[in-house]
JSON list of C-alpha atoms in Angstrom, two decimals:
[
{"chain": "A", "resi": 1, "resn": "MET", "atom": "CA", "xyz": [71.47, 102.67, 98.26]},
{"chain": "A", "resi": 2, "resn": "GLY", "atom": "CA", "xyz": [68.13, 102.07, 99.96]},
{"chain": "A", "resi": 3, "resn": "HIS", "atom": "CA", "xyz": [65.38, 99.69, 98.89]},
{"chain": "A", "resi": 4, "resn": "ARG", "atom": "CA", "xyz": [63.77, 102.35, 96.64]},
{"chain": "A", "resi": 5, "resn": "GLU", "atom": "CA", "xyz": [66.94, 102.80, 94.58]},
{"chain": "A", "resi": 6, "resn": "ASP", "atom": "CA", "xyz": [67.74, 99.07, 94.63]},
{"chain": "A", "resi": 7, "resn": "LEU", "atom": "CA", "xyz": [64.27, 98.32, 93.25]},
{"chain": "A", "resi": 8, "resn": "LEU", "atom": "CA", "xyz": [64.68, 100.91, 90.51]},
{"chain": "A", "resi": 9, "resn": "GLU", "atom": "CA", "xyz": [68.07, 99.55, 89.43]},
{"chain": "A", "resi": 10, "resn": "GLY", "atom": "CA", "xyz": [66.77, 95.97, 89.57]},
{"chain": "A", "resi": 11, "resn": "ALA", "atom": "CA", "xyz": [63.73, 96.94, 87.50]},
{"chain": "A", "resi": 12, "resn": "LYS", "atom": "CA", "xyz": [65.98, 98.53, 84.85]},
{"chain": "A", "resi": 13, "resn": "ARG", "atom": "CA", "xyz": [68.01, 95.35, 84.54]},
{"chain": "A", "resi": 14, "resn": "CYS", "atom": "CA", "xyz": [64.85, 93.25, 84.31]},
{"chain": "A", "resi": 15, "resn": "LEU", "atom": "CA", "xyz": [63.39, 95.49, 81.62]},
{"chain": "A", "resi": 16, "resn": "LEU", "atom": "CA", "xyz": [66.50, 95.23, 79.49]},
{"chain": "A", "resi": 17, "resn": "GLU", "atom": "CA", "xyz": [66.63, 91.46, 79.93]},
{"chain": "A", "resi": 18, "resn": "LYS", "atom": "CA", "xyz": [62.93, 90.49, 79.85]},
{"chain": "A", "resi": 19, "resn": "GLY", "atom": "CA", "xyz": [60.86, 93.49, 78.79]},
{"chain": "A", "resi": 20, "resn": "PHE", "atom": "CA", "xyz": [57.66, 94.70, 80.45]},
{"chain": "A", "resi": 21, "resn": "THR", "atom": "CA", "xyz": [55.30, 91.78, 80.12]},
{"chain": "A", "resi": 22, "resn": "ARG", "atom": "CA", "xyz": [57.72, 89.03, 81.10]},
{"chain": "A", "resi": 23, "resn": "THR", "atom": "CA", "xyz": [59.08, 90.86, 84.17]},
{"chain": "A", "resi": 24, "resn": "THR", "atom": "CA", "xyz": [57.39, 89.78, 87.38]},
{"chain": "A", "resi": 25, "resn": "ALA", "atom": "CA", "xyz": [57.52, 91.41, 90.79]},
{"chain": "A", "resi": 26, "resn": "ARG", "atom": "CA", "xyz": [59.51, 88.39, 91.98]},
{"chain": "A", "resi": 27, "resn": "ASP", "atom": "CA", "xyz": [62.07, 88.97, 89.20]},
{"chain": "A", "resi": 28, "resn": "ILE", "atom": "CA", "xyz": [62.57, 92.54, 90.38]},
{"chain": "A", "resi": 29, "resn": "VAL", "atom": "CA", "xyz": [62.87, 91.45, 94.01]},
{"chain": "A", "resi": 30, "resn": "LYS", "atom": "CA", "xyz": [65.42, 88.79, 93.10]},
{"chain": "A", "resi": 31, "resn": "GLU", "atom": "CA", "xyz": [67.41, 91.21, 90.95]},
{"chain": "A", "resi": 32, "resn": "SER", "atom": "CA", "xyz": [67.35, 93.98, 93.56]},
{"chain": "A", "resi": 33, "resn": "GLY", "atom": "CA", "xyz": [67.85, 91.92, 96.71]},
{"chain": "A", "resi": 34, "resn": "THR", "atom": "CA", "xyz": [64.76, 93.47, 98.31]},
{"chain": "A", "resi": 35, "resn": "ASN", "atom": "CA", "xyz": [61.31, 92.09, 99.16]},
{"chain": "A", "resi": 36, "resn": "LEU", "atom": "CA", "xyz": [57.86, 92.13, 97.58]},
{"chain": "A", "resi": 37, "resn": "ALA", "atom": "CA", "xyz": [56.40, 94.53, 100.12]},
{"chain": "A", "resi": 38, "resn": "SER", "atom": "CA", "xyz": [59.02, 97.13, 99.15]},
{"chain": "A", "resi": 39, "resn": "ILE", "atom": "CA", "xyz": [57.52, 97.49, 95.68]},
{"chain": "A", "resi": 40, "resn": "GLY", "atom": "CA", "xyz": [54.11, 98.46, 97.05]},
{"chain": "A", "resi": 41, "resn": "TYR", "atom": "CA", "xyz": [55.58, 100.65, 99.76]},
{"chain": "A", "resi": 42, "resn": "HIS", "atom": "CA", "xyz": [57.93, 102.65, 97.52]},
{"chain": "A", "resi": 43, "resn": "TYR", "atom": "CA", "xyz": [56.09, 102.63, 94.16]},
{"chain": "A", "resi": 44, "resn": "GLY", "atom": "CA", "xyz": [52.53, 101.50, 94.74]},
{"chain": "A", "resi": 45, "resn": "SER", "atom": "CA", "xyz": [52.70, 98.77, 92.09]},
{"chain": "A", "resi": 46, "resn": "LYS", "atom": "CA", "xyz": [55.05, 96.83, 89.86]},
{"chain": "A", "resi": 47, "resn": "ASP", "atom": "CA", "xyz": [53.77, 98.70, 86.80]},
{"chain": "A", "resi": 48, "resn": "VAL", "atom": "CA", "xyz": [54.56, 102.11, 88.27]},
{"chain": "A", "resi": 49, "resn": "LEU", "atom": "CA", "xyz": [58.05, 100.87, 89.20]},
{"chain": "A", "resi": 50, "resn": "LEU", "atom": "CA", "xyz": [58.61, 99.54, 85.67]},
{"chain": "A", "resi": 51, "resn": "ALA", "atom": "CA", "xyz": [57.36, 102.80, 84.18]},
{"chain": "A", "resi": 52, "resn": "GLN", "atom": "CA", "xyz": [59.78, 104.80, 86.32]},
{"chain": "A", "resi": 53, "resn": "ALA", "atom": "CA", "xyz": [62.63, 102.44, 85.40]},
{"chain": "A", "resi": 54, "resn": "TYR", "atom": "CA", "xyz": [61.79, 102.81, 81.70]},
{"chain": "A", "resi": 55, "resn": "ILE", "atom": "CA", "xyz": [61.69, 106.61, 81.97]},
{"chain": "A", "resi": 56, "resn": "GLU", "atom": "CA", "xyz": [65.12, 106.61, 83.62]},
{"chain": "A", "resi": 57, "resn": "LEU", "atom": "CA", "xyz": [66.51, 104.35, 80.91]},
{"chain": "A", "resi": 58, "resn": "ILE", "atom": "CA", "xyz": [65.20, 106.72, 78.23]},
{"chain": "A", "resi": 59, "resn": "GLU", "atom": "CA", "xyz": [66.44, 109.81, 80.09]},
{"chain": "A", "resi": 60, "resn": "GLY", "atom": "CA", "xyz": [69.85, 108.18, 80.15]},
{"chain": "A", "resi": 61, "resn": "MET", "atom": "CA", "xyz": [69.82, 108.31, 76.35]},
{"chain": "A", "resi": 62, "resn": "GLY", "atom": "CA", "xyz": [69.75, 112.12, 76.30]},
{"chain": "A", "resi": 63, "resn": "GLY", "atom": "CA", "xyz": [73.51, 112.51, 76.05]},
{"chain": "A", "resi": 64, "resn": "ALA", "atom": "CA", "xyz": [73.60, 110.19, 73.05]},
{"chain": "A", "resi": 65, "resn": "PHE", "atom": "CA", "xyz": [71.10, 112.43, 71.26]},
{"chain": "A", "resi": 66, "resn": "GLU", "atom": "CA", "xyz": [73.54, 115.32, 71.50]},
{"chain": "A", "resi": 67, "resn": "GLY", "atom": "CA", "xyz": [76.42, 113.24, 70.18]},
{"chain": "A", "resi": 68, "resn": "GLU", "atom": "CA", "xyz": [80.02, 113.36, 71.25]},
{"chain": "A", "resi": 69, "resn": "GLY", "atom": "CA", "xyz": [82.10, 116.50, 71.15]},
{"chain": "A", "resi": 70, "resn": "PRO", "atom": "CA", "xyz": [80.92, 119.75, 69.61]},
{"chain": "A", "resi": 71, "resn": "ALA", "atom": "CA", "xyz": [78.81, 118.07, 66.90]},
{"chain": "A", "resi": 72, "resn": "LEU", "atom": "CA", "xyz": [75.70, 120.16, 67.59]},
{"chain": "A", "resi": 73, "resn": "ASP", "atom": "CA", "xyz": [77.70, 123.31, 68.23]},
{"chain": "A", "resi": 74, "resn": "GLY", "atom": "CA", "xyz": [78.69, 123.35, 64.57]},
{"chain": "A", "resi": 75, "resn": "THR", "atom": "CA", "xyz": [75.07, 123.51, 63.41]},
{"chain": "A", "resi": 76, "resn": "GLU", "atom": "CA", "xyz": [72.59, 126.35, 63.68]},
{"chain": "A", "resi": 77, "resn": "PRO", "atom": "CA", "xyz": [69.64, 125.68, 66.01]},
{"chain": "A", "resi": 78, "resn": "GLY", "atom": "CA", "xyz": [66.49, 125.16, 63.94]},
{"chain": "A", "resi": 79, "resn": "SER", "atom": "CA", "xyz": [68.47, 124.45, 60.78]},
{"chain": "A", "resi": 80, "resn": "VAL", "atom": "CA", "xyz": [68.13, 121.46, 58.49]},
{"chain": "A", "resi": 81, "resn": "GLU", "atom": "CA", "xyz": [71.74, 120.60, 59.39]},
{"chain": "A", "resi": 82, "resn": "ARG", "atom": "CA", "xyz": [70.85, 120.48, 63.10]},
{"chain": "A", "resi": 83, "resn": "PHE", "atom": "CA", "xyz": [67.82, 118.34, 62.27]},
{"chain": "A", "resi": 84, "resn": "GLN", "atom": "CA", "xyz": [70.03, 115.90, 60.37]},
{"chain": "A", "resi": 85, "resn": "GLN", "atom": "CA", "xyz": [72.68, 115.73, 63.11]},
{"chain": "A", "resi": 86, "resn": "VAL", "atom": "CA", "xyz": [70.25, 115.17, 65.99]},
{"chain": "A", "resi": 87, "resn": "TRP", "atom": "CA", "xyz": [68.27, 112.51, 64.13]},
{"chain": "A", "resi": 88, "resn": "SER", "atom": "CA", "xyz": [71.52, 110.83, 63.09]},
{"chain": "A", "resi": 89, "resn": "ASN", "atom": "CA", "xyz": [72.47, 110.63, 66.77]},
{"chain": "A", "resi": 90, "resn": "ILE", "atom": "CA", "xyz": [69.03, 109.33, 67.78]},
{"chain": "A", "resi": 91, "resn": "ILE", "atom": "CA", "xyz": [69.02, 106.70, 65.04]},
{"chain": "A", "resi": 92, "resn": "GLY", "atom": "CA", "xyz": [72.49, 105.66, 66.18]},
{"chain": "A", "resi": 93, "resn": "THR", "atom": "CA", "xyz": [70.97, 104.61, 69.51]},
{"chain": "A", "resi": 94, "resn": "MET", "atom": "CA", "xyz": [68.41, 102.49, 67.68]},
{"chain": "A", "resi": 95, "resn": "ARG", "atom": "CA", "xyz": [71.14, 100.55, 65.90]},
{"chain": "A", "resi": 96, "resn": "GLU", "atom": "CA", "xyz": [72.73, 99.36, 69.14]},
{"chain": "A", "resi": 97, "resn": "PRO", "atom": "CA", "xyz": [72.17, 95.71, 70.06]},
{"chain": "A", "resi": 98, "resn": "GLY", "atom": "CA", "xyz": [69.58, 95.33, 72.83]},
{"chain": "A", "resi": 99, "resn": "SER", "atom": "CA", "xyz": [68.35, 98.87, 72.25]},
{"chain": "A", "resi": 100, "resn": "VAL", "atom": "CA", "xyz": [66.05, 100.24, 74.94]},
{"chain": "A", "resi": 101, "resn": "TRP", "atom": "CA", "xyz": [63.72, 101.36, 72.15]},
{"chain": "A", "resi": 102, "resn": "ARG", "atom": "CA", "xyz": [62.30, 97.87, 71.71]},
{"chain": "A", "resi": 103, "resn": "LEU", "atom": "CA", "xyz": [60.60, 98.45, 75.07]},
{"chain": "A", "resi": 104, "resn": "SER", "atom": "CA", "xyz": [58.70, 101.36, 73.51]},
{"chain": "A", "resi": 105, "resn": "MET", "atom": "CA", "xyz": [57.15, 99.01, 71.01]},
{"chain": "A", "resi": 106, "resn": "GLU", "atom": "CA", "xyz": [56.14, 96.63, 73.77]},
{"chain": "A", "resi": 107, "resn": "VAL", "atom": "CA", "xyz": [54.34, 99.46, 75.57]},
{"chain": "A", "resi": 108, "resn": "LEU", "atom": "CA", "xyz": [52.53, 100.48, 72.37]},
{"chain": "A", "resi": 109, "resn": "VAL", "atom": "CA", "xyz": [51.33, 96.96, 71.73]},
{"chain": "A", "resi": 110, "resn": "MET", "atom": "CA", "xyz": [50.58, 95.91, 75.30]},
{"chain": "A", "resi": 111, "resn": "GLY", "atom": "CA", "xyz": [49.57, 99.26, 76.78]},
{"chain": "A", "resi": 112, "resn": "ASP", "atom": "CA", "xyz": [45.86, 98.45, 76.95]},
{"chain": "A", "resi": 113, "resn": "ARG", "atom": "CA", "xyz": [46.70, 95.46, 79.18]},
{"chain": "A", "resi": 114, "resn": "MET", "atom": "CA", "xyz": [48.79, 97.63, 81.50]},
{"chain": "A", "resi": 115, "resn": "PRO", "atom": "CA", "xyz": [46.66, 100.75, 82.07]},
{"chain": "A", "resi": 116, "resn": "GLU", "atom": "CA", "xyz": [48.62, 102.02, 85.07]},
{"chain": "A", "resi": 117, "resn": "LEU", "atom": "CA", "xyz": [51.85, 101.79, 83.12]},
{"chain": "A", "resi": 118, "resn": "ARG", "atom": "CA", "xyz": [50.29, 103.42, 80.08]},
{"chain": "A", "resi": 119, "resn": "ALA", "atom": "CA", "xyz": [48.96, 106.36, 82.11]},
{"chain": "A", "resi": 120, "resn": "HIS", "atom": "CA", "xyz": [52.32, 106.95, 83.78]},
{"chain": "A", "resi": 121, "resn": "LEU", "atom": "CA", "xyz": [54.21, 106.84, 80.49]},
{"chain": "A", "resi": 122, "resn": "GLY", "atom": "CA", "xyz": [51.63, 108.99, 78.72]},
{"chain": "A", "resi": 123, "resn": "ARG", "atom": "CA", "xyz": [52.44, 111.85, 81.08]},
{"chain": "A", "resi": 124, "resn": "ALA", "atom": "CA", "xyz": [56.17, 111.33, 80.55]},
{"chain": "A", "resi": 125, "resn": "GLN", "atom": "CA", "xyz": [55.78, 111.38, 76.76]},
{"chain": "A", "resi": 126, "resn": "ARG", "atom": "CA", "xyz": [54.68, 115.01, 76.81]},
{"chain": "A", "resi": 127, "resn": "GLU", "atom": "CA", "xyz": [57.80, 115.93, 78.74]},
{"chain": "A", "resi": 128, "resn": "ALA", "atom": "CA", "xyz": [59.90, 114.02, 76.23]},
{"chain": "A", "resi": 129, "resn": "GLY", "atom": "CA", "xyz": [58.58, 116.36, 73.56]},
{"chain": "A", "resi": 130, "resn": "ARG", "atom": "CA", "xyz": [59.52, 119.33, 75.71]},
{"chain": "A", "resi": 131, "resn": "GLY", "atom": "CA", "xyz": [63.01, 117.89, 76.15]},
{"chain": "A", "resi": 132, "resn": "ILE", "atom": "CA", "xyz": [63.80, 117.27, 72.50]},
{"chain": "A", "resi": 133, "resn": "ILE", "atom": "CA", "xyz": [62.84, 120.77, 71.33]},
{"chain": "A", "resi": 134, "resn": "PRO", "atom": "CA", "xyz": [66.00, 122.50, 72.66]},
{"chain": "A", "resi": 135, "resn": "LEU", "atom": "CA", "xyz": [68.20, 119.89, 71.00]},
{"chain": "A", "resi": 136, "resn": "LEU", "atom": "CA", "xyz": [66.74, 120.75, 67.62]},
{"chain": "A", "resi": 137, "resn": "MET", "atom": "CA", "xyz": [65.73, 124.36, 68.04]},
{"chain": "A", "resi": 138, "resn": "GLY", "atom": "CA", "xyz": [68.16, 125.66, 70.68]},
{"chain": "A", "resi": 139, "resn": "GLY", "atom": "CA", "xyz": [67.27, 127.34, 73.95]},
{"chain": "A", "resi": 140, "resn": "ARG", "atom": "CA", "xyz": [66.53, 125.84, 77.33]},
{"chain": "A", "resi": 141, "resn": "GLU", "atom": "CA", "xyz": [64.00, 123.16, 78.20]},
{"chain": "A", "resi": 142, "resn": "GLU", "atom": "CA", "xyz": [62.50, 125.21, 81.03]},
{"chain": "A", "resi": 143, "resn": "ASP", "atom": "CA", "xyz": [61.70, 127.99, 78.54]},
{"chain": "A", "resi": 144, "resn": "VAL", "atom": "CA", "xyz": [59.67, 125.76, 76.21]},
{"chain": "A", "resi": 145, "resn": "THR", "atom": "CA", "xyz": [56.01, 126.72, 76.50]},
{"chain": "A", "resi": 146, "resn": "ASP", "atom": "CA", "xyz": [53.16, 124.26, 76.87]},
{"chain": "A", "resi": 147, "resn": "GLU", "atom": "CA", "xyz": [51.80, 125.32, 73.48]},
{"chain": "A", "resi": 148, "resn": "THR", "atom": "CA", "xyz": [55.16, 124.61, 71.82]},
{"chain": "A", "resi": 149, "resn": "THR", "atom": "CA", "xyz": [55.37, 121.28, 73.66]},
{"chain": "A", "resi": 150, "resn": "ASP", "atom": "CA", "xyz": [51.88, 120.34, 72.45]},
{"chain": "A", "resi": 151, "resn": "THR", "atom": "CA", "xyz": [52.66, 121.18, 68.82]},
{"chain": "A", "resi": 152, "resn": "LEU", "atom": "CA", "xyz": [56.35, 121.00, 67.93]},
{"chain": "A", "resi": 153, "resn": "GLY", "atom": "CA", "xyz": [57.17, 118.60, 70.76]},
{"chain": "A", "resi": 154, "resn": "ALA", "atom": "CA", "xyz": [54.30, 116.33, 69.74]},
{"chain": "A", "resi": 155, "resn": "PHE", "atom": "CA", "xyz": [55.54, 116.44, 66.14]},
{"chain": "A", "resi": 156, "resn": "TYR", "atom": "CA", "xyz": [59.03, 115.31, 67.18]},
{"chain": "A", "resi": 157, "resn": "VAL", "atom": "CA", "xyz": [57.68, 112.58, 69.48]},
{"chain": "A", "resi": 158, "resn": "THR", "atom": "CA", "xyz": [55.48, 111.32, 66.65]},
{"chain": "A", "resi": 159, "resn": "LEU", "atom": "CA", "xyz": [58.48, 111.24, 64.33]},
{"chain": "A", "resi": 160, "resn": "MET", "atom": "CA", "xyz": [60.50, 109.37, 66.94]},
{"chain": "A", "resi": 161, "resn": "THR", "atom": "CA", "xyz": [57.71, 106.86, 67.60]},
{"chain": "A", "resi": 162, "resn": "GLY", "atom": "CA", "xyz": [57.50, 106.11, 63.88]},
{"chain": "A", "resi": 163, "resn": "LEU", "atom": "CA", "xyz": [61.26, 105.67, 63.69]},
{"chain": "A", "resi": 164, "resn": "ILE", "atom": "CA", "xyz": [61.24, 103.35, 66.69]},
{"chain": "A", "resi": 165, "resn": "ALA", "atom": "CA", "xyz": [58.55, 101.25, 65.03]},
{"chain": "A", "resi": 166, "resn": "GLN", "atom": "CA", "xyz": [60.43, 101.06, 61.74]},
{"chain": "A", "resi": 167, "resn": "TRP", "atom": "CA", "xyz": [63.80, 100.32, 63.33]},
{"chain": "A", "resi": 168, "resn": "ASN", "atom": "CA", "xyz": [62.28, 97.55, 65.44]},
{"chain": "A", "resi": 169, "resn": "PHE", "atom": "CA", "xyz": [60.19, 96.07, 62.63]},
{"chain": "A", "resi": 170, "resn": "ASP", "atom": "CA", "xyz": [62.65, 96.20, 59.73]},
{"chain": "A", "resi": 171, "resn": "PRO", "atom": "CA", "xyz": [65.98, 97.95, 60.39]},
{"chain": "A", "resi": 172, "resn": "LYS", "atom": "CA", "xyz": [67.17, 97.30, 56.82]},
{"chain": "A", "resi": 173, "resn": "SER", "atom": "CA", "xyz": [64.46, 99.47, 55.30]},
{"chain": "A", "resi": 174, "resn": "ALA", "atom": "CA", "xyz": [64.16, 102.06, 58.09]},
{"chain": "A", "resi": 175, "resn": "PRO", "atom": "CA", "xyz": [65.14, 105.59, 57.07]},
{"chain": "A", "resi": 176, "resn": "ASP", "atom": "CA", "xyz": [68.42, 107.10, 58.14]},
{"chain": "A", "resi": 177, "resn": "ALA", "atom": "CA", "xyz": [68.97, 110.76, 59.00]},
{"chain": "A", "resi": 178, "resn": "ASP", "atom": "CA", "xyz": [69.82, 111.61, 55.38]},
{"chain": "A", "resi": 179, "resn": "ALA", "atom": "CA", "xyz": [66.47, 110.25, 54.16]},
{"chain": "A", "resi": 180, "resn": "LEU", "atom": "CA", "xyz": [64.58, 112.09, 56.92]},
{"chain": "A", "resi": 181, "resn": "THR", "atom": "CA", "xyz": [66.36, 115.32, 56.11]},
{"chain": "A", "resi": 182, "resn": "GLU", "atom": "CA", "xyz": [65.63, 115.00, 52.41]},
{"chain": "A", "resi": 183, "resn": "GLY", "atom": "CA", "xyz": [61.99, 114.35, 53.28]},
{"chain": "A", "resi": 184, "resn": "LEU", "atom": "CA", "xyz": [61.96, 117.49, 55.42]},
{"chain": "A", "resi": 185, "resn": "ARG", "atom": "CA", "xyz": [63.51, 119.52, 52.60]},
{"chain": "A", "resi": 186, "resn": "ARG", "atom": "CA", "xyz": [60.77, 118.35, 50.25]},
{"chain": "A", "resi": 187, "resn": "VAL", "atom": "CA", "xyz": [58.01, 119.20, 52.75]},
{"chain": "A", "resi": 188, "resn": "ILE", "atom": "CA", "xyz": [59.52, 122.67, 53.24]},
{"chain": "A", "resi": 189, "resn": "GLY", "atom": "CA", "xyz": [59.85, 123.09, 49.48]},
{"chain": "A", "resi": 190, "resn": "ALA", "atom": "CA", "xyz": [56.24, 122.14, 48.89]},
{"chain": "A", "resi": 191, "resn": "ALA", "atom": "CA", "xyz": [55.02, 124.41, 51.69]},
{"chain": "A", "resi": 192, "resn": "THR", "atom": "CA", "xyz": [56.98, 127.40, 50.40]},
{"chain": "A", "resi": 193, "resn": "GLY", "atom": "CA", "xyz": [56.38, 126.78, 46.70]},
{"chain": "A", "resi": 194, "resn": "ASP", "atom": "CA", "xyz": [60.02, 125.88, 46.09]},
{"chain": "A", "resi": 195, "resn": "ALA", "atom": "CA", "xyz": [59.39, 122.20, 45.36]},
{"chain": "A", "resi": 196, "resn": "PRO", "atom": "CA", "xyz": [61.44, 120.71, 42.51]}
]
């Protein structure tokens, strides 16, 4: 690996250990075995490097969203059953000790103090919405339109952000996939006039 990759891997380890605000450029350099000038040369700033490291950590969660084995294959894309299975898998990642999702809360709270980081992650958030749509609705990510990303994708990202907040704040009272699915059924019922 070169300095660029070493920095990225070091930044990931620092994020998981210290979070965004407590990680210094010197921490990353120490963890990666590189030098301070390498951060500016390869990434422009520590915040951009941390943003990229965070994005890679989150992208690494994608397989966990699908679950192991043919779990999603047994559910119809766009169905309530698929919704329940995918959100069950996502929530499973939030239950893990040292979950990467706590970093999301740090960005939400501290984002105004780290504008470069916030801008970089804001762009990535839109693509996260594009990426989750095929998991729930079927199809391929590259076929998801901008309009669908900006509506359905934004809806799913908003749901995930709320879940992250609840699971970080009070895991004991945070909803599980069954509760989310029942809530969805009630919304659908009310919208179609089939509410109990």
